[in-house]
Tab-separated table of C-alpha atoms in Angstrom:
chain	number	residue	atom	x	y	z
A	1	MET	CA	47.850	38.330	-27.184
A	2	ASN	CA	50.592	40.766	-28.227
A	3	ILE	CA	48.003	43.499	-28.784
A	4	HIS	CA	46.697	43.034	-25.257
A	5	GLU	CA	50.190	43.025	-23.763
A	6	SER	CA	50.905	46.277	-25.590
A	7	GLU	CA	47.707	47.687	-24.057
A	8	LYS	CA	49.059	46.802	-20.608
A	9	ALA	CA	52.375	48.525	-21.371
A	10	ALA	CA	50.513	51.599	-22.639
A	11	GLY	CA	48.463	51.663	-19.432
A	12	ILE	CA	51.626	51.682	-17.314
A	13	LEU	CA	53.173	54.464	-19.396
A	14	GLU	CA	49.997	56.555	-19.283
A	15	ASN	CA	50.066	56.258	-15.497
A	16	LEU	CA	53.587	57.732	-15.617
A	17	GLY	CA	52.283	60.717	-17.572
A	18	TYR	CA	53.055	59.629	-21.118
A	19	SER	CA	50.545	59.913	-23.952
A	20	GLU	CA	50.598	58.301	-27.381
A	21	THR	CA	51.974	60.003	-30.497
A	22	ASN	CA	51.981	58.838	-34.117
A	23	ASP	CA	55.115	60.865	-34.841
A	24	GLU	CA	58.168	58.979	-33.603
A	25	LYS	CA	60.273	62.133	-33.920
A	26	GLN	CA	58.132	63.697	-31.186
A	27	ALA	CA	58.357	60.646	-28.928
A	28	ASP	CA	60.097	60.746	-25.552
A	29	LEU	CA	59.867	56.958	-25.279
A	30	ILE	CA	59.648	54.226	-27.924
A	31	LEU	CA	58.728	50.701	-26.863
A	32	PHE	CA	59.096	47.579	-28.999
A	33	ASN	CA	56.871	44.668	-27.970
A	34	THR	CA	58.591	41.798	-29.732
A	35	CYS	CA	57.733	38.309	-30.945
A	36	CYS	CA	60.097	35.468	-31.799
A	37	ILE	CA	57.655	32.709	-32.723
A	38	ARG	CA	59.171	32.672	-36.231
A	39	ASP	CA	62.513	33.746	-37.634
A	40	ASN	CA	61.060	36.552	-39.771
A	41	ALA	CA	59.387	38.073	-36.692
A	42	GLU	CA	62.731	38.111	-34.888
A	43	LYS	CA	64.520	39.645	-37.872
A	44	LYS	CA	61.803	42.284	-38.236
A	45	ALA	CA	62.086	43.208	-34.565
A	46	PHE	CA	65.857	43.651	-34.733
A	47	GLY	CA	65.470	45.570	-37.988
A	48	ASN	CA	63.055	48.033	-36.383
A	49	ILE	CA	65.261	48.406	-33.317
A	50	GLY	CA	68.209	49.136	-35.582
A	51	ALA	CA	66.263	51.736	-37.558
A	52	ILE	CA	65.727	53.829	-34.427
A	53	LYS	CA	69.461	54.445	-33.914
A	54	LYS	CA	69.413	57.773	-35.783
A	55	LEU	CA	66.563	59.097	-33.654
A	56	LYS	CA	68.410	58.190	-30.471
A	57	LYS	CA	71.565	59.891	-31.728
A	58	ALA	CA	69.609	63.067	-32.494
A	59	LYS	CA	67.688	62.995	-29.212
A	60	LYS	CA	69.833	61.693	-26.349
A	61	SER	CA	66.936	61.802	-23.865
A	62	LEU	CA	64.836	59.368	-25.916
A	63	ILE	CA	64.156	56.211	-23.895
A	64	ILE	CA	64.084	52.973	-25.914
A	65	VAL	CA	62.458	49.865	-24.462
A	66	VAL	CA	62.514	46.304	-25.805
A	67	MET	CA	60.113	43.814	-24.230
A	68	GLY	CA	58.284	40.592	-25.090
A	69	CYS	CA	59.291	37.116	-26.225
A	70	LEU	CA	62.437	38.142	-28.085
A	71	ALA	CA	63.680	39.946	-24.988
A	72	GLN	CA	63.229	36.762	-22.938
A	73	GLU	CA	65.000	34.536	-25.469
A	74	LYS	CA	68.405	33.270	-24.395
A	75	GLY	CA	71.208	35.471	-25.715
A	76	THR	CA	69.063	38.477	-26.650
A	77	VAL	CA	70.345	40.723	-23.851
A	78	ASP	CA	73.944	40.063	-24.905
A	79	THR	CA	73.036	40.798	-28.538
A	80	ILE	CA	71.375	44.080	-27.581
A	81	LYS	CA	74.318	45.140	-25.404
A	82	GLU	CA	76.743	44.432	-28.256
A	83	LYS	CA	74.825	45.582	-31.359
A	84	TYR	CA	72.183	47.960	-30.018
A	85	PRO	CA	73.836	49.663	-27.003
A	86	TYR	CA	71.475	52.647	-27.309
A	87	VAL	CA	68.581	50.519	-26.000
A	88	ASP	CA	67.863	51.673	-22.437
A	89	ILE	CA	65.530	48.984	-21.095
A	90	VAL	CA	65.099	45.271	-21.825
A	91	LEU	CA	62.156	43.550	-20.112
A	92	GLY	CA	61.512	39.820	-20.187
A	93	THR	CA	58.019	38.336	-20.483
A	94	ASN	CA	57.737	38.108	-16.683
A	95	ASN	CA	58.826	41.688	-16.057
A	96	LEU	CA	56.181	43.898	-17.648
A	97	ASN	CA	55.020	45.004	-14.195
A	98	MET	CA	58.492	46.518	-13.655
A	99	LEU	CA	58.218	48.853	-16.656
A	100	ASP	CA	57.283	51.890	-14.571
A	101	LYS	CA	60.226	51.483	-12.181
A	102	ALA	CA	62.651	50.851	-15.043
A	103	VAL	CA	61.519	53.966	-16.934
A	104	THR	CA	61.762	56.079	-13.781
A	105	ILE	CA	65.325	54.877	-13.088
A	106	VAL	CA	66.468	55.543	-16.674
A	107	PHE	CA	64.763	58.945	-16.723
A	108	ASN	CA	66.449	60.019	-13.488
A	109	THR	CA	69.852	58.308	-13.673
A	110	LYS	CA	70.374	57.265	-17.348
A	111	LYS	CA	71.353	53.849	-15.974
A	112	LYS	CA	70.322	51.023	-18.313
A	113	GLN	CA	67.944	48.342	-17.052
A	114	TYR	CA	68.128	44.686	-18.131
A	115	LEU	CA	65.365	42.828	-16.296
A	116	ILE	CA	64.953	39.180	-17.275
A	117	ASP	CA	63.307	36.895	-14.709
A	118	PRO	CA	64.145	33.228	-15.501
A	119	ASN	CA	61.358	31.954	-13.223
A	120	GLU	CA	59.285	29.431	-15.175
A	121	LYS	CA	56.187	29.954	-13.001
A	122	PRO	CA	56.118	33.583	-11.855
A	123	ASP	CA	53.222	34.986	-9.869
A	124	ILE	CA	50.236	36.327	-11.772
A	125	ILE	CA	49.769	40.079	-11.362
A	126	GLU	CA	46.138	41.173	-11.005
A	127	ASP	CA	44.486	44.604	-11.318
A	128	GLU	CA	46.855	45.741	-14.065
A	129	ARG	CA	46.166	49.123	-15.634
A	130	VAL	CA	45.208	48.560	-19.277
A	131	LEU	CA	44.898	51.238	-21.963
A	132	ARG	CA	42.488	49.404	-24.248
A	133	THR	CA	42.653	50.328	-27.930
A	134	SER	CA	40.328	47.863	-29.659
A	135	TYR	CA	36.774	48.977	-28.785
A	136	PRO	CA	34.269	47.358	-29.116
A	137	ASN	CA	36.598	44.373	-28.633
A	138	ALA	CA	38.483	43.607	-25.431
A	139	TRP	CA	40.951	40.890	-24.477
A	140	ILE	CA	41.295	38.936	-21.236
A	141	ASN	CA	44.185	36.629	-20.400
A	142	ILE	CA	42.914	33.483	-18.688
A	143	THR	CA	46.240	31.615	-18.775
A	144	PHE	CA	49.898	32.478	-19.240
A	145	GLY	CA	52.657	30.212	-20.562
A	146	CYS	CA	52.428	26.734	-22.022
A	147	ASN	CA	53.149	23.137	-20.962
A	148	ASN	CA	52.927	21.419	-24.337
A	149	PHE	CA	56.492	21.677	-25.684
A	150	CYS	CA	55.655	21.164	-29.343
A	151	THR	CA	59.038	20.423	-30.888
A	152	TYR	CA	58.914	23.452	-33.235
A	153	CYS	CA	57.749	25.997	-30.651
A	154	ILE	CA	59.735	28.353	-28.467
A	155	VAL	CA	56.786	29.622	-26.400
A	156	PRO	CA	57.346	27.418	-23.286
A	157	TYR	CA	60.959	28.609	-23.174
A	158	VAL	CA	60.123	32.329	-23.341
A	159	ARG	CA	56.692	32.364	-21.672
A	160	GLY	CA	57.248	29.792	-18.944
A	161	ARG	CA	54.958	27.063	-17.675
A	162	GLU	CA	51.199	27.325	-17.810
A	163	ARG	CA	49.543	29.380	-15.075
A	164	SER	CA	45.775	29.914	-14.795
A	165	ARG	CA	44.153	32.986	-13.308
A	166	LYS	CA	41.511	32.429	-10.669
A	167	MET	CA	38.057	32.252	-12.201
A	168	GLU	CA	36.711	34.929	-9.856
A	169	ASP	CA	39.385	37.386	-11.069
A	170	ILE	CA	38.610	36.649	-14.719
A	171	LEU	CA	34.860	37.052	-14.241
A	172	LYS	CA	35.356	40.289	-12.291
A	173	GLU	CA	37.362	41.739	-15.203
A	174	PHE	CA	34.794	40.358	-17.644
A	175	GLU	CA	31.864	41.995	-15.816
A	176	ASN	CA	33.692	45.329	-15.580
A	177	LEU	CA	34.318	45.304	-19.331
A	178	LEU	CA	30.625	44.697	-19.984
A	179	LYS	CA	29.770	47.627	-17.715
A	180	GLU	CA	32.228	49.790	-19.664
A	181	GLY	CA	30.343	48.979	-22.870
A	182	TYR	CA	32.583	46.443	-24.561
A	183	LYS	CA	30.576	44.163	-26.852
A	184	GLU	CA	32.977	41.363	-27.729
A	185	ILE	CA	35.392	39.861	-25.216
A	186	THR	CA	38.047	37.315	-26.166
A	187	PHE	CA	39.591	34.921	-23.660
A	188	LEU	CA	43.314	34.487	-24.367
A	189	GLY	CA	45.737	31.664	-23.666
A	190	GLN	CA	48.294	29.535	-25.460
A	191	ASN	CA	45.901	26.666	-24.757
A	192	VAL	CA	42.605	27.891	-23.356
A	193	ASN	CA	41.221	24.341	-23.164
A	194	SER	CA	43.632	23.406	-20.390
A	195	TYR	CA	42.533	26.357	-18.252
A	196	GLY	CA	42.263	25.440	-14.574
A	197	HIS	CA	44.398	22.284	-14.628
A	198	ASP	CA	46.826	23.903	-12.203
A	199	LEU	CA	44.302	25.513	-9.827
A	200	GLN	CA	43.205	22.474	-7.810
A	201	ASP	CA	39.758	24.030	-7.243
A	202	GLY	CA	37.728	22.316	-9.959
A	203	SER	CA	37.942	25.200	-12.424
A	204	THR	CA	37.727	24.199	-16.084
A	205	PHE	CA	37.420	26.072	-19.354
A	206	ALA	CA	33.898	24.727	-19.797
A	207	LYS	CA	32.859	26.099	-16.391
A	208	LEU	CA	34.444	29.473	-17.181
A	209	LEU	CA	32.560	29.731	-20.475
A	210	GLU	CA	29.326	28.722	-18.778
A	211	ALA	CA	29.745	31.393	-16.082
A	212	ALA	CA	30.664	34.137	-18.561
A	213	ASP	CA	27.608	33.316	-20.659
A	214	LYS	CA	25.224	34.089	-17.780
A	215	PHE	CA	25.681	37.871	-17.572
A	216	ASP	CA	22.851	40.101	-18.774
A	217	GLY	CA	23.103	42.196	-21.903
A	218	LYS	CA	24.002	41.931	-25.567
A	219	TYR	CA	27.591	40.766	-26.023
A	220	ARG	CA	29.793	38.128	-27.610
A	221	ILE	CA	32.443	35.787	-26.240
A	222	ARG	CA	35.345	34.453	-28.297
A	223	PHE	CA	38.467	32.552	-27.300
A	224	MET	CA	41.871	31.585	-28.661
A	225	THR	CA	43.710	29.335	-28.973
A	226	SER	CA	42.377	25.804	-28.571
A	227	HIS	CA	44.610	22.736	-28.535
A	228	PRO	CA	42.893	19.684	-30.085
A	229	LYS	CA	44.161	17.301	-27.412
A	230	ASP	CA	42.271	19.230	-24.715
A	231	LEU	CA	39.059	20.277	-26.494
A	232	THR	CA	36.429	18.355	-24.537
A	233	ASP	CA	32.817	17.498	-25.351
A	234	ASP	CA	31.482	19.723	-22.564
A	235	VAL	CA	33.114	22.785	-24.156
A	236	ILE	CA	31.421	21.998	-27.476
A	237	ASP	CA	28.087	21.421	-25.686
A	238	ILE	CA	28.280	24.747	-23.832
A	239	ILE	CA	29.064	26.658	-27.029
A	240	ALA	CA	26.139	24.960	-28.764
A	241	SER	CA	23.675	25.860	-25.993
A	242	SER	CA	24.987	29.314	-25.101
A	243	LYS	CA	23.470	32.732	-25.775
A	244	HIS	CA	26.687	34.697	-26.181
A	245	ILE	CA	29.567	32.380	-27.175
A	246	CYS	CA	30.405	32.793	-30.851
A	247	HIS	CA	30.048	29.843	-33.183
A	248	ASN	CA	33.661	30.193	-34.235
A	249	ILE	CA	36.486	27.870	-33.165
A	250	HIS	CA	40.139	28.259	-34.050
A	251	LEU	CA	41.544	24.733	-33.865
A	252	PRO	CA	45.156	24.489	-35.083
A	253	ILE	CA	46.012	21.121	-36.605
A	254	GLN	CA	49.476	22.183	-37.903
A	255	ALA	CA	49.832	19.055	-40.083
A	256	GLY	CA	47.598	16.324	-41.471
A	257	SER	CA	50.120	13.504	-41.242
A	258	ASN	CA	50.258	11.296	-38.145
A	259	LYS	CA	53.978	10.873	-38.651
A	260	ILE	CA	54.558	14.631	-38.616
A	261	LEU	CA	52.121	15.209	-35.742
A	262	LYS	CA	54.105	12.725	-33.653
A	263	LEU	CA	57.387	14.420	-34.561
A	264	MET	CA	55.775	17.718	-33.577
A	265	ASN	CA	54.774	16.249	-30.175
A	266	ARG	CA	51.169	17.336	-30.691
A	267	HIS	CA	49.607	14.405	-28.752
A	268	TYR	CA	46.733	13.714	-31.145
A	269	THR	CA	46.196	11.928	-34.461
A	270	ARG	CA	44.467	13.097	-37.603
A	271	GLU	CA	41.684	10.634	-36.804
A	272	HIS	CA	41.102	12.155	-33.362
A	273	TYR	CA	41.145	15.647	-34.851
A	274	LEU	CA	38.547	14.707	-37.467
A	275	GLU	CA	36.358	13.184	-34.740
A	276	ILE	CA	36.386	16.547	-32.950
A	277	ILE	CA	35.471	18.330	-36.185
A	278	GLU	CA	32.538	15.969	-36.722
A	279	LYS	CA	31.272	16.656	-33.179
A	280	ILE	CA	31.511	20.405	-33.744
A	281	LYS	CA	29.657	20.210	-37.056
A	282	ALA	CA	26.962	17.957	-35.597
A	283	LYS	CA	26.268	20.176	-32.574
A	284	ILE	CA	27.131	23.606	-34.061
A	285	PRO	CA	26.304	23.343	-37.804
A	286	ASP	CA	26.977	27.018	-38.510
A	287	CYS	CA	30.349	27.055	-36.735
A	288	GLY	CA	33.174	28.798	-38.563
A	289	ILE	CA	36.285	26.652	-38.124
A	290	THR	CA	39.747	28.115	-38.683
A	291	THR	CA	43.196	26.618	-38.207
A	292	ASP	CA	46.987	26.895	-38.408
A	293	LEU	CA	48.833	24.865	-41.048
A	294	MET	CA	52.577	24.342	-41.329
A	295	VAL	CA	54.576	22.887	-44.217
A	296	GLY	CA	58.236	21.970	-44.526
A	297	PHE	CA	58.575	20.454	-41.054
A	298	PRO	CA	61.610	18.125	-40.730
A	299	TYR	CA	61.079	14.715	-42.350
A	300	GLU	CA	57.957	15.903	-44.208
A	301	GLU	CA	57.594	13.995	-47.468
A	302	GLU	CA	55.139	14.567	-50.302
A	303	GLU	CA	52.830	11.913	-48.858
A	304	ASP	CA	52.753	13.766	-45.543
A	305	PHE	CA	51.994	17.022	-47.315
A	306	GLN	CA	49.132	15.384	-49.197
A	307	ASP	CA	47.687	14.310	-45.835
A	308	THR	CA	47.578	17.987	-44.889
A	309	MET	CA	45.877	18.864	-48.184
A	310	ASP	CA	43.360	16.103	-47.494
A	311	ILE	CA	42.533	17.603	-44.091
A	312	VAL	CA	41.875	20.983	-45.737
A	313	ARG	CA	39.410	19.372	-48.145
A	314	ARG	CA	37.692	17.288	-45.467
A	315	VAL	CA	37.243	19.994	-42.835
A	316	GLY	CA	36.381	22.979	-45.001
A	317	TYR	CA	38.116	25.716	-42.995
A	318	SER	CA	36.661	29.179	-43.435
A	319	SER	CA	40.238	30.455	-43.292
A	320	ALA	CA	43.699	29.256	-42.281
A	321	PHE	CA	46.983	30.761	-41.154
A	322	THR	CA	49.597	29.015	-43.286
A	323	PHE	CA	53.332	28.953	-42.556
A	324	ILE	CA	56.600	27.468	-43.669
A	325	TYR	CA	58.333	25.817	-40.716
A	326	SER	CA	60.844	28.194	-39.158
A	327	ILE	CA	63.838	26.968	-37.161
A	328	ARG	CA	63.826	28.202	-33.575
A	329	ARG	CA	67.081	27.647	-31.747
A	330	GLY	CA	66.715	25.692	-28.554
A	331	THR	CA	63.779	23.583	-29.765
A	332	LYS	CA	63.909	19.856	-30.555
A	333	ALA	CA	62.964	20.343	-34.206
A	334	ALA	CA	65.982	22.581	-34.761
A	335	GLU	CA	68.156	19.492	-34.272
A	336	MET	CA	66.293	17.490	-36.943
A	337	PRO	CA	67.222	17.270	-40.669
A	338	GLN	CA	65.737	20.272	-42.464
A	339	ILE	CA	63.669	20.335	-45.669
A	340	PRO	CA	65.131	22.367	-48.591
A	341	TYR	CA	63.431	25.769	-48.786
A	342	GLU	CA	62.485	25.258	-52.441
A	343	ILE	CA	60.360	22.247	-51.514
A	344	SER	CA	58.699	24.101	-48.645
A	345	GLN	CA	58.004	27.089	-50.885
A	346	ASP	CA	56.359	24.890	-53.507
A	347	ARG	CA	54.184	23.212	-50.865
A	348	ILE	CA	53.058	26.433	-49.221
A	349	MET	CA	51.959	27.838	-52.575
A	350	ARG	CA	49.914	24.717	-53.323
A	351	LEU	CA	48.413	24.767	-49.841
A	352	ILE	CA	47.437	28.436	-50.079
A	353	LYS	CA	45.834	27.830	-53.468
A	354	GLU	CA	43.800	24.918	-52.086
A	355	GLN	CA	42.654	26.862	-49.012
A	356	ASN	CA	41.788	29.934	-51.083
A	357	CYS	CA	39.574	27.786	-53.301
A	358	MET	CA	37.860	26.389	-50.222
A	359	THR	CA	37.363	29.851	-48.681
A	360	LYS	CA	35.993	31.238	-51.944
A	361	GLN	CA	33.533	28.361	-52.175
A	362	LEU	CA	32.357	28.785	-48.580
A	363	SER	CA	31.990	32.546	-49.062
A	364	LYS	CA	29.427	31.933	-51.805
A	365	ASP	CA	27.172	30.300	-49.196
A	366	TYR	CA	26.875	33.668	-47.416
A	367	GLU	CA	25.503	35.506	-50.431
A	368	ASN	CA	21.869	36.683	-50.360
A	369	LYS	CA	21.563	35.856	-46.659
A	370	VAL	CA	21.272	38.148	-43.627
A	371	PHE	CA	23.734	37.938	-40.728
A	372	GLU	CA	24.145	39.829	-37.490
A	373	VAL	CA	27.385	41.814	-37.548
A	374	LEU	CA	29.152	43.684	-34.750
A	375	VAL	CA	30.530	46.877	-36.286
A	376	GLU	CA	34.208	47.116	-35.304
A	377	ASP	CA	35.836	49.882	-37.331
A	378	THR	CA	35.798	52.183	-40.315
A	379	VAL	CA	37.527	51.099	-43.533
A	380	GLU	CA	40.601	53.269	-43.995
A	381	LYS	CA	40.791	52.941	-47.773
A	382	LYS	CA	37.013	53.219	-48.332
A	383	PRO	CA	35.567	56.392	-46.790
A	384	GLY	CA	31.929	55.964	-45.838
A	385	PHE	CA	32.308	52.238	-45.176
A	386	VAL	CA	32.615	50.201	-41.988
A	387	CYS	CA	33.462	46.596	-41.231
A	388	GLY	CA	32.642	43.975	-38.659
A	389	ARG	CA	32.367	40.243	-38.099
A	390	THR	CA	29.608	37.717	-38.177
A	391	ASP	CA	29.137	35.369	-35.236
A	392	SER	CA	31.113	32.775	-37.221
A	393	GLY	CA	34.064	35.150	-37.559
A	394	ARG	CA	33.724	36.275	-41.168
A	395	LEU	CA	34.677	39.894	-41.929
A	396	VAL	CA	32.012	41.957	-43.703
A	397	THR	CA	32.372	45.407	-45.304
A	398	PHE	CA	29.345	47.640	-45.860
A	399	GLU	CA	28.301	51.283	-46.123
A	400	GLY	CA	28.037	53.149	-42.810
A	401	ASP	CA	29.673	55.770	-40.589
A	402	LYS	CA	31.810	55.583	-37.451
A	403	GLU	CA	28.804	56.172	-35.174
A	404	LEU	CA	27.867	52.552	-35.875
A	405	ILE	CA	31.012	51.199	-34.184
A	406	GLY	CA	29.970	49.040	-31.253
A	407	GLN	CA	26.476	48.360	-32.588
A	408	PHE	CA	24.986	45.070	-33.758
A	409	VAL	CA	23.395	45.393	-37.193
A	410	ASN	CA	21.770	42.986	-39.612
A	411	VAL	CA	23.622	42.880	-42.910
A	412	LYS	CA	22.520	41.265	-46.143
A	413	ILE	CA	25.506	39.828	-48.016
A	414	ASN	CA	25.310	40.951	-51.641
A	415	ARG	CA	28.585	39.535	-52.916
A	416	SER	CA	31.755	37.783	-51.898
A	417	GLN	CA	35.328	38.003	-53.091
A	418	SER	CA	37.483	35.159	-51.829
A	419	ALA	CA	37.564	35.648	-48.023
A	420	SER	CA	35.868	39.054	-48.148
A	421	LEU	CA	32.122	39.603	-47.823
A	422	PHE	CA	30.290	42.759	-48.887
A	423	GLY	CA	26.746	43.770	-47.999
A	424	GLU	CA	24.238	46.358	-46.868
A	425	ILE	CA	22.519	47.093	-43.563
A	426	VAL	CA	18.927	45.893	-43.415
A	427	GLY	CA	18.270	46.625	-39.733
A	428	ASN	CA	19.722	47.242	-36.263
A	429	ASN	CA	19.533	44.992	-33.200
């Protein structure tokens, strides 16, 4: 989602006459697209903003922009004014469309711009100029914001309430991307499964997937992220029967304990989650299932942690994003008693070890089999090699040149190494 938002910012800047440079000393404008979902992301953002001070001092005309979730967070503008006064523009999450005007004003008048719209349900801007950087992949927002208010999460406070784009606008963008040659398109939303709940026109995520699957041509559809409480049977059925929707579902559980799930305000139980997993496995046997897992949430005891470990063993995730709970000011969980870091650190290490064992075991099942892979990129540290993903989402590295990027090829997996798969091309599609 952050990558795609950066593409939108780059599109606006290109329209103003800017072009990208890899040398920050040559830059006339430096933009930070920030995240504050976890404390280390916030610290990293401020650290990078601080590191640019010398460049600004040496080049007075340099325009510095800070945008994204951190910019929207309460108190950030005051912090920037006090500690980083050389920042010229601060844009909240609802103000990206004002980037061009803000840059023009600073360029002409040197007057700083602090644009933070507190509106929780701002209008959706269509027909945005996007400078896409991820060919053959492309991203499409289908919703903005979130209504779930998980007690650990700051997203509803910095991204506002959930807003769905009209299906006709999404499908128009989708069709245009296919015409431009993009091969894999990912629908984005904090909770894609609740798409359409606010439109009052009968739109649902299942109907959107079904419509997107009907275009002609060779392409793939992915989506992220799904919330377990809203993943319905019709979505699973459509994926199972589709021609283009990848057999790959990212389904964050966060914790395996019902006690912790309730404290997190997740609105499902471990039993309900496992029922969904069983439905997916029954209807889509080759589906790659991934997840998010958090340890060290307030009130988590060893028994609760073991429930999470049990979920890992039962589900068999192909991979998992694992985190230690991070306090976010303004959320309900920040007011709860906190777990000592040493305990959280011990649990995350055990969890990672367990998941790595599971991933390594599942990777063995790919060996000596042939899979269709969409070639996505060259491998920077291995000249003469490219990489891409299987339908189930597994990354594969194999010999090839950059001319293969954007092509579907059949790859025989010769060996695996933990989460990594290595193979050779045995044919093109």
